Amino acid sequence: MMIHPVQRVMGWTLLWTGLVVLQFVLSAAADVEEVHHSSVLQRHKREWKFNTYFAYEELLGSLLPQKIGQVRTSKRISGEGANGLFTVNNIGEIFVTATLDREKKSSYKLNAQIRNSSTKARLEPDAEFHIKVLDINDNKPIFSDIPIGSVYERAAKGTEVMTVTATDADDPTTANGNIVYTLMNGTNYFRISNQTGEYIEDSRLDRETQSQYKLVVQASDMFGQPVGHTTTTVVTVNINDINDNAPAFTGGTFRFMVKEDVKTPFEIGKLTVKDQDEKQNKNPKFTIQGNNDLFFVNRDDDGDGALIINKGLDYETNPSYSFMVTVSEADVVQPPDSQGSVVTSARVFISVLDVNEPPVFTQTEYNFQVHEGLNKNKIVGSVSASDPDKPGYKISYAIRSLKCPLEINQQTGQLTVKEELDRESEESHICEVTAQEEPPSGLISYAMVKLKVLDINDNDPVLVNGSNVYICEKDKKGEIIGTIGAFDKDINTGIFRFTLATKTSNFSLHDNLNNTASIILNHGGFKTDHSAETTLDIDISDSGSPPRKSRNTLHIRVCTCWENRREEYCRSYAQTGVSVSALIAILLCIATILVIVILFVLRKRYQKETLVALGKSAGEIHEQLVTYDEEGGGEMDTNGYDVSILSSACHSGTLRVAPGPAIYAVAKKPPACKGDMAMMIEVKKDEADHDRDGIPYDTLHIYGYEGTESLAGSLSSLDSSSVGSAVNYDFLSDWGPRFRTLAQLYGMDESDSDSSY
Ligand SMILES: *[C@@H]1O[C@H](CO)[C@@H](O)[C@H](O)[C@H]1NC(C)=O
Ligand SMILES: *[C@@H]1O[C@H](CO)[C@@H](O)[C@H](O)[C@H]1NC(C)=O
Ligand SMILES: *[C@@H]1O[C@H](CO)[C@@H](O)[C@H](O)[C@H]1NC(C)=O
Ligand SMILES: *[C@@H]1O[C@H](CO)[C@@H](O)[C@H](O)[C@H]1NC(C)=O
Ligand SMILES: *[C@@H]1O[C@H](CO)[C@@H](O)[C@H](O)[C@H]1NC(C)=O
Ligand SMILES: *[C@@H]1O[C@H](CO)[C@@H](O)[C@H](O)[C@H]1NC(C)=O
């Protein structure tokens, strides 16, 4: 079908008109449409976000209220800030009425109710819309905590030193919140990355020149444009040390003085070293040029060289020293900062100072020998000392030891024997000798002199083991009756020779040539009865030079023997050693004792016979009259119990009161004799009751009481020994036939019994 051009134009026009109308309709219905698709359309271009309105923050009061948009067909809004911060008027225009702050709240959510304007009827569900607060550049960049940066010196170009960061509260998506960093000074060494805030080292740094940098950093928003805000801060960058300096002596020469007597090892002084590096990067090494075992140089804690001597110095030998010392460092970074201009070798001069030293003995110990015997003034040897300070100076010698048998010549040091020496009493002597300068300076040195006393043959040999020799009665001719030996205090006297001193027919001697000699019997027949002991003179000679000979008497005992010549009994006066007078005295003593014993035995026997004759048994004699059950009062107590009271209860009609303390007299009752046992007990009781010295508690006393019936009186030996002899036994014959035998015994033998005592 052909289309007329006009028609074609008409058609295009209609189409265009239609599109415009469509657009208008779409636009008119937009409010409603947004309700359904708001969530989807939020990120569309602003032009198309019909449900989003924009309001600037920080509007001044004079500009308020300010219209920010219009909602069609609605005069009601609700939600965040509705009808306060945001209001709507009759025709749906929305106003912001107060100052907003994006940094506090950047977006508000509200609802619009869409109703028929005349009927008020709700036409659609509530439409949500947002009010976005637009940012203005109202905040400055702010630097957060800034660390201290550090970088090693000589770090390569481009090394990162540190990071500084600033923040801006404004919207970072806009220029308001976009930060650019600028380094304000120090740019010849450092640069800063404008995006990340990192410093990058830009040149060669040297800690020894400057060890710390303070840099001013500026942060600015608005892409660093002049309209933006800026903030500056100062950051610190420390430069760390590396070993980039070689050590060097502070001078080309060092001079020291040292005393010759210092105790080694000794530090003479310091070879000061300059190394600008920090201590941990100082590691100098010192070398002494040439062969020198006297000195060495040690690195001390400060990195300096300590010059030390190994051995003692001697002014007299070498008064001064000079040598070269070099210093180097192995691990220094090449090339070092201080190349060319440094002193790496220095000359050391040492002057040895003279010190007054004590004399020095040629030896610390001298050994001399001298023969024993009287060698007075014999020269033993000599000691010698010299003064190292002044050779040939006068020295005086002395002996310090008190017990030294030597004398020293004060000038020459010659030693002579002072007293007789005896090797056998002391074989060696140790003497301390001293040497000091003359006149004395107080400096003394000592040396030891050891003197060995040599032996001479000055002691006789003596016979030993002589007691081994004895004769048995059974011994026959040719019997070896013993072996003798010899001893000599001297040394190396060799073999002893034994010979008989006098010829004798009884014995012969055989020298065994091994320092013993056997004694041989020439004939038998020796009897202990005949001879207790016989002697034999033996000569013994040693083999010293000259030899010494001694005569010794051998005492040979004569014994009776068992088998195998074991001695049983030897008669030998010499061995008892008791004199005749002593023997007589002993015998006299024995005799006296015997006589006394015999007298006692005789007396006992007589008493026994008497008792048997009286027909009484020995058991009836009450020798022990009082028995104590307690321990008693000791010897004092015997007064309280006088035996004589009991034994003589009533002799002459009255009670004999024992001689005793006065208390007894107080307690005395009227005499109540007549043999009344009861009365006797009463008296004893009474005495005990009034006895203030007595033992206070009750004790059991057993009193022996002989009674009063017997006219014979007491038979106690206590009485009989003193009274018995005076008794007349004549009355026995008057007692009748029962006592006849007794009367005969005593009456007839009265004279006998008297004479026996
Ligand atoms: C509003 O309501 C009136 C009365 O019912 C009606 O005539 C008019 O068409 C409505 N307007 C809209 C836009 O619906
Ligand atoms: C940079 O400026 C600060 C402040 O004036 C100053 O302290 C600092 O020494 C300067 N730094 C340099 C490398 O010039
Ligand atoms: C940021 O640094 C880059 C190089 O790192 C430079 O090209 C640019 O011009 C700098 N921008 C500003 C604003 O200084
Ligand atoms: C003496 O006798 C004993 C043993 O009886 C022996 O050991 C010792 O060597 C003897 N002495 C000498 C000097 O012969
Ligand atoms: C020899 O021994 C006898 C005793 O047995 C003695 O009487 C006599 O003197 C002795 N002879 C010598 C020379 O000792
Ligand atoms: C010495 O010689 C005698 C005889 O030859 C011998 O009996 C004795 O044992 C010897 N004594 C020593 C100590 O050698």
mmCIF file of C-alpha atoms in Angstrom, residues 369-602:
data_model
loop_
_atom_site.group_PDB
_atom_site.id
_atom_site.type_symbol
_atom_site.label_atom_id
_atom_site.label_comp_id
_atom_site.label_asym_id
_atom_site.label_seq_id
_atom_site.Cartn_x
_atom_site.Cartn_y
_atom_site.Cartn_z
ATOM 1 C CA GLN A 369 125.646 -31.385 102.641
ATOM 2 C CA VAL A 370 127.974 -31.702 105.570
ATOM 3 C CA HIS A 371 129.282 -34.626 107.589
ATOM 4 C CA GLU A 372 128.110 -35.068 111.137
ATOM 5 C CA GLY A 373 130.448 -34.583 114.027
ATOM 6 C CA LEU A 374 132.206 -31.549 115.319
ATOM 7 C CA ASN A 375 132.859 -29.415 112.232
ATOM 8 C CA LYS A 376 132.812 -26.003 113.807
ATOM 9 C CA ASN A 377 133.418 -23.212 111.299
ATOM 10 C CA LYS A 378 133.538 -25.635 108.444
ATOM 11 C CA ILE A 379 132.308 -23.941 105.271
ATOM 12 C CA VAL A 380 129.147 -25.535 103.998
ATOM 13 C CA GLY A 381 128.551 -23.324 101.001
ATOM 14 C CA SER A 382 127.288 -19.854 100.305
ATOM 15 C CA VAL A 383 124.170 -18.102 99.144
ATOM 16 C CA SER A 384 124.129 -15.086 96.924
ATOM 17 C CA ALA A 385 121.649 -12.384 96.051
ATOM 18 C CA SER A 386 121.851 -9.283 93.922
ATOM 19 C CA ASP A 387 119.830 -6.119 93.723
ATOM 20 C CA PRO A 388 118.191 -5.840 90.310
ATOM 21 C CA ASP A 389 117.948 -2.060 90.626
ATOM 22 C CA LYS A 390 121.541 -1.260 91.228
ATOM 23 C CA PRO A 391 123.881 -4.113 90.425
ATOM 24 C CA GLY A 392 126.788 -4.398 92.769
ATOM 25 C CA TYR A 393 124.946 -2.707 95.565
ATOM 26 C CA LYS A 394 125.647 -3.867 99.093
ATOM 27 C CA ILE A 395 123.519 -6.662 100.388
ATOM 28 C CA SER A 396 123.405 -8.072 103.888
ATOM 29 C CA TYR A 397 122.487 -11.639 104.651
ATOM 30 C CA ALA A 398 120.970 -13.137 107.762
ATOM 31 C CA ILE A 399 119.507 -16.364 109.000
ATOM 32 C CA ARG A 400 115.975 -16.152 110.298
ATOM 33 C CA SER A 401 115.438 -19.678 111.589
ATOM 34 C CA LEU A 402 116.188 -20.006 115.291
ATOM 35 C CA LYS A 403 117.064 -23.671 115.218
ATOM 36 C CA CYS A 404 119.605 -23.451 112.483
ATOM 37 C CA PRO A 405 123.011 -25.047 113.077
ATOM 38 C CA LEU A 406 124.585 -22.715 110.539
ATOM 39 C CA GLU A 407 126.007 -19.231 110.639
ATOM 40 C CA ILE A 408 126.013 -16.855 107.740
ATOM 41 C CA ASN A 409 128.562 -14.254 106.893
ATOM 42 C CA GLN A 410 126.628 -11.027 106.727
ATOM 43 C CA GLN A 411 128.603 -9.673 103.783
ATOM 44 C CA THR A 412 129.499 -12.687 101.710
ATOM 45 C CA GLY A 413 126.618 -15.038 102.387
ATOM 46 C CA GLN A 414 128.992 -17.820 103.281
ATOM 47 C CA LEU A 415 127.493 -20.500 105.491
ATOM 48 C CA THR A 416 129.534 -22.184 108.221
ATOM 49 C CA VAL A 417 128.717 -24.828 110.787
ATOM 50 C CA LYS A 418 127.896 -23.359 114.171
ATOM 51 C CA GLU A 419 127.470 -26.402 116.372
ATOM 52 C CA GLU A 420 128.111 -30.114 116.423
ATOM 53 C CA LEU A 421 125.848 -32.035 114.103
ATOM 54 C CA ASP A 422 124.523 -35.468 114.803
ATOM 55 C CA ARG A 423 122.914 -37.308 111.983
ATOM 56 C CA GLU A 424 121.437 -39.862 114.322
ATOM 57 C CA SER A 425 119.368 -37.198 116.116
ATOM 58 C CA GLU A 426 118.526 -34.962 113.144
ATOM 59 C CA GLU A 427 119.243 -35.941 109.614
ATOM 60 C CA SER A 428 118.431 -32.667 107.861
ATOM 61 C CA HIS A 429 117.984 -28.999 108.703
ATOM 62 C CA ILE A 430 116.039 -26.293 106.951
ATOM 63 C CA CYS A 431 117.110 -22.699 107.433
ATOM 64 C CA GLU A 432 115.573 -19.561 106.014
ATOM 65 C CA VAL A 433 118.050 -16.956 104.891
ATOM 66 C CA THR A 434 117.243 -13.368 104.067
ATOM 67 C CA ALA A 435 118.868 -10.772 101.931
ATOM 68 C CA GLN A 436 118.219 -7.050 102.060
ATOM 69 C CA GLU A 437 119.770 -3.915 100.751
ATOM 70 C CA GLU A 438 122.337 -2.157 102.866
ATOM 71 C CA PRO A 439 121.278 0.283 104.269
ATOM 72 C CA PRO A 440 117.973 -1.509 104.808
ATOM 73 C CA SER A 441 115.114 -0.354 102.604
ATOM 74 C CA GLY A 442 112.553 -2.699 104.097
ATOM 75 C CA LEU A 443 112.580 -4.888 101.043
ATOM 76 C CA ILE A 444 113.616 -8.365 102.033
ATOM 77 C CA SER A 445 113.794 -11.523 99.994
ATOM 78 C CA TYR A 446 113.980 -15.026 101.297
ATOM 79 C CA ALA A 447 115.616 -18.265 100.299
ATOM 80 C CA MET A 448 115.621 -21.736 101.740
ATOM 81 C CA VAL A 449 118.777 -23.546 102.737
ATOM 82 C CA LYS A 450 118.431 -27.294 103.111
ATOM 83 C CA LEU A 451 121.300 -28.912 104.927
ATOM 84 C CA LYS A 452 121.721 -32.635 104.745
ATOM 85 C CA VAL A 453 123.835 -34.195 107.467
ATOM 86 C CA LEU A 454 125.992 -37.003 106.114
ATOM 87 C CA ASP A 455 126.749 -40.050 108.161
ATOM 88 C CA ILE A 456 130.092 -40.981 109.637
ATOM 89 C CA ASN A 457 130.718 -44.220 111.445
ATOM 90 C CA ASP A 458 130.455 -42.840 114.944
ATOM 91 C CA ASN A 459 128.269 -45.452 116.597
ATOM 92 C CA ASP A 460 129.330 -48.829 117.940
ATOM 93 C CA PRO A 461 127.440 -51.902 116.912
ATOM 94 C CA VAL A 462 125.384 -53.347 119.740
ATOM 95 C CA LEU A 463 124.299 -56.875 120.375
ATOM 96 C CA VAL A 464 120.593 -57.582 120.008
ATOM 97 C CA ASN A 465 118.396 -60.584 120.558
ATOM 98 C CA GLY A 466 120.683 -61.771 123.358
ATOM 99 C CA SER A 467 117.696 -63.124 125.259
ATOM 100 C CA ASN A 468 117.238 -65.705 122.510
ATOM 101 C CA VAL A 469 120.228 -67.529 123.863
ATOM 102 C CA TYR A 470 119.729 -69.995 126.731
ATOM 103 C CA ILE A 471 120.972 -73.448 127.674
ATOM 104 C CA CYS A 472 118.619 -76.297 128.329
ATOM 105 C CA GLU A 473 119.708 -78.916 130.817
ATOM 106 C CA LYS A 474 119.292 -81.573 128.157
ATOM 107 C CA ASP A 475 121.482 -79.732 125.617
ATOM 108 C CA LYS A 476 124.408 -81.724 124.327
ATOM 109 C CA LYS A 477 127.677 -80.765 122.724
ATOM 110 C CA GLY A 478 127.196 -79.008 119.386
ATOM 111 C CA GLU A 479 123.704 -77.709 120.163
ATOM 112 C CA ILE A 480 122.992 -74.247 118.747
ATOM 113 C CA ILE A 481 121.627 -72.560 121.797
ATOM 114 C CA GLY A 482 120.666 -69.299 120.130
ATOM 115 C CA THR A 483 121.303 -66.728 117.425
ATOM 116 C CA ILE A 484 122.317 -63.205 118.183
ATOM 117 C CA GLY A 485 122.164 -60.156 115.950
ATOM 118 C CA ALA A 486 123.676 -56.721 115.902
ATOM 119 C CA PHE A 487 122.461 -53.229 115.390
ATOM 120 C CA ASP A 488 124.219 -49.987 114.516
ATOM 121 C CA LYS A 489 122.654 -46.509 114.400
ATOM 122 C CA ASP A 490 124.906 -45.518 111.527
ATOM 123 C CA ILE A 491 123.814 -46.213 108.023
ATOM 124 C CA ASN A 492 125.604 -48.322 105.465
ATOM 125 C CA THR A 493 127.777 -49.999 108.028
ATOM 126 C CA GLY A 494 127.515 -53.171 106.046
ATOM 127 C CA ILE A 495 128.122 -56.626 107.416
ATOM 128 C CA PHE A 496 128.730 -57.146 111.116
ATOM 129 C CA ARG A 497 131.423 -59.573 112.152
ATOM 130 C CA PHE A 498 131.067 -61.530 115.398
ATOM 131 C CA THR A 499 133.992 -63.019 117.331
ATOM 132 C CA LEU A 500 134.420 -64.394 120.798
ATOM 133 C CA ALA A 501 136.276 -61.892 122.924
ATOM 134 C CA THR A 502 137.851 -64.447 125.238
ATOM 135 C CA LYS A 503 138.536 -68.032 124.664
ATOM 136 C CA THR A 504 136.148 -70.303 126.494
ATOM 137 C CA SER A 505 135.782 -74.024 126.580
ATOM 138 C CA ASN A 506 132.023 -73.840 127.133
ATOM 139 C CA PHE A 507 130.826 -72.203 123.877
ATOM 140 C CA SER A 508 131.896 -71.551 120.358
ATOM 141 C CA LEU A 509 130.522 -68.920 118.011
ATOM 142 C CA HIS A 510 129.617 -69.212 114.331
ATOM 143 C CA ASP A 511 129.324 -66.064 112.289
ATOM 144 C CA ASN A 512 126.544 -66.670 109.766
ATOM 145 C CA LEU A 513 127.862 -63.814 107.603
ATOM 146 C CA ASN A 514 124.343 -62.466 107.320
ATOM 147 C CA ASN A 515 124.558 -60.175 110.373
ATOM 148 C CA THR A 516 123.703 -63.025 112.723
ATOM 149 C CA ALA A 517 125.860 -65.357 114.720
ATOM 150 C CA SER A 518 124.956 -68.691 116.268
ATOM 151 C CA ILE A 519 126.144 -69.702 119.720
ATOM 152 C CA ILE A 520 127.067 -73.363 119.892
ATOM 153 C CA LEU A 521 127.435 -75.378 123.060
ATOM 154 C CA ASN A 522 130.769 -77.101 123.402
ATOM 155 C CA HIS A 523 129.664 -79.581 126.013
ATOM 156 C CA GLY A 524 126.500 -80.558 127.837
ATOM 157 C CA GLY A 525 125.902 -81.011 131.485
ATOM 158 C CA PHE A 526 124.716 -77.588 132.512
ATOM 159 C CA LYS A 527 122.336 -77.795 135.418
ATOM 160 C CA THR A 528 120.114 -75.131 136.874
ATOM 161 C CA ASP A 529 121.345 -76.175 140.318
ATOM 162 C CA HIS A 530 124.946 -75.391 139.531
ATOM 163 C CA SER A 531 124.814 -72.217 137.602
ATOM 164 C CA ALA A 532 121.886 -69.891 137.071
ATOM 165 C CA GLU A 533 123.562 -67.880 134.408
ATOM 166 C CA THR A 534 126.755 -67.771 132.527
ATOM 167 C CA THR A 535 128.199 -64.943 130.500
ATOM 168 C CA LEU A 536 129.980 -64.759 127.204
ATOM 169 C CA ASP A 537 131.877 -61.759 125.831
ATOM 170 C CA ILE A 538 131.405 -61.207 122.113
ATOM 171 C CA ASP A 539 133.177 -58.667 119.935
ATOM 172 C CA ILE A 540 131.121 -57.171 117.132
ATOM 173 C CA SER A 541 132.673 -55.012 114.422
ATOM 174 C CA ASP A 542 130.931 -53.117 111.687
ATOM 175 C CA SER A 543 132.334 -52.522 108.224
ATOM 176 C CA GLY A 544 132.324 -48.728 108.225
ATOM 177 C CA SER A 545 135.448 -46.806 107.499
ATOM 178 C CA PRO A 546 137.086 -46.795 109.827
ATOM 179 C CA PRO A 547 135.317 -49.840 111.293
ATOM 180 C CA ARG A 548 134.170 -49.750 114.875
ATOM 181 C CA LYS A 549 134.328 -52.621 117.246
ATOM 182 C CA SER A 550 132.469 -53.185 120.501
ATOM 183 C CA ARG A 551 132.618 -55.771 123.232
ATOM 184 C CA ASN A 552 129.251 -57.051 124.421
ATOM 185 C CA THR A 553 128.450 -59.361 127.278
ATOM 186 C CA LEU A 554 125.888 -62.016 126.484
ATOM 187 C CA HIS A 555 124.061 -63.394 129.499
ATOM 188 C CA ILE A 556 123.148 -67.010 128.904
ATOM 189 C CA ARG A 557 120.499 -68.475 131.172
ATOM 190 C CA VAL A 558 120.364 -72.096 132.164
ATOM 191 C CA CYS A 559 116.893 -73.561 131.979
ATOM 192 C CA THR A 560 114.886 -76.698 132.313
ATOM 193 C CA CYS A 561 113.082 -77.217 129.068
ATOM 194 C CA TRP A 562 110.198 -79.024 127.457
ATOM 195 C CA GLU A 563 110.405 -80.658 124.096
ATOM 196 C CA ASN A 564 111.862 -78.578 121.244
ATOM 197 C CA ARG A 565 113.940 -76.500 123.644
ATOM 198 C CA ARG A 566 110.921 -74.616 124.937
ATOM 199 C CA GLU A 567 111.962 -73.100 128.207
ATOM 200 C CA GLU A 568 110.021 -74.202 131.265
ATOM 201 C CA TYR A 569 111.953 -72.691 134.126
ATOM 202 C CA CYS A 570 115.054 -70.612 134.026
ATOM 203 C CA ARG A 571 116.991 -69.784 137.099
ATOM 204 C CA SER A 572 118.261 -66.363 136.671
ATOM 205 C CA TYR A 573 118.791 -63.995 139.556
ATOM 206 C CA ALA A 574 119.476 -61.187 137.339
ATOM 207 C CA GLN A 575 115.945 -61.228 136.114
ATOM 208 C CA THR A 576 114.085 -61.011 139.488
ATOM 209 C CA GLY A 577 115.932 -57.879 140.417
ATOM 210 C CA VAL A 578 114.835 -58.058 144.106
ATOM 211 C CA SER A 579 117.443 -57.277 146.773
ATOM 212 C CA VAL A 580 118.015 -59.447 149.854
ATOM 213 C CA SER A 581 116.834 -56.777 152.281
ATOM 214 C CA ALA A 582 113.552 -56.426 150.386
ATOM 215 C CA LEU A 583 113.111 -60.152 150.540
ATOM 216 C CA ILE A 584 113.666 -60.123 154.343
ATOM 217 C CA ALA A 585 111.105 -57.345 154.740
ATOM 218 C CA ILE A 586 108.542 -59.311 152.752
ATOM 219 C CA LEU A 587 109.205 -62.402 154.847
ATOM 220 C CA LEU A 588 108.762 -60.418 158.081
ATOM 221 C CA CYS A 589 105.426 -59.110 156.891
ATOM 222 C CA ILE A 590 104.221 -62.598 156.017
ATOM 223 C CA ALA A 591 105.282 -63.855 159.463
ATOM 224 C CA THR A 592 103.397 -61.069 161.271
ATOM 225 C CA ILE A 593 100.218 -61.780 159.333
ATOM 226 C CA LEU A 594 100.530 -65.480 160.128
ATOM 227 C CA VAL A 595 100.834 -64.822 163.889
ATOM 228 C CA ILE A 596 97.734 -62.620 163.894
ATOM 229 C CA VAL A 597 95.723 -65.235 162.001
ATOM 230 C CA ILE A 598 96.746 -67.977 164.387
ATOM 231 C CA LEU A 599 95.744 -65.895 167.433
ATOM 232 C CA PHE A 600 92.296 -65.296 165.961
ATOM 233 C CA VAL A 601 91.744 -68.943 165.192
ATOM 234 C CA LEU A 602 92.729 -69.957 168.730
#
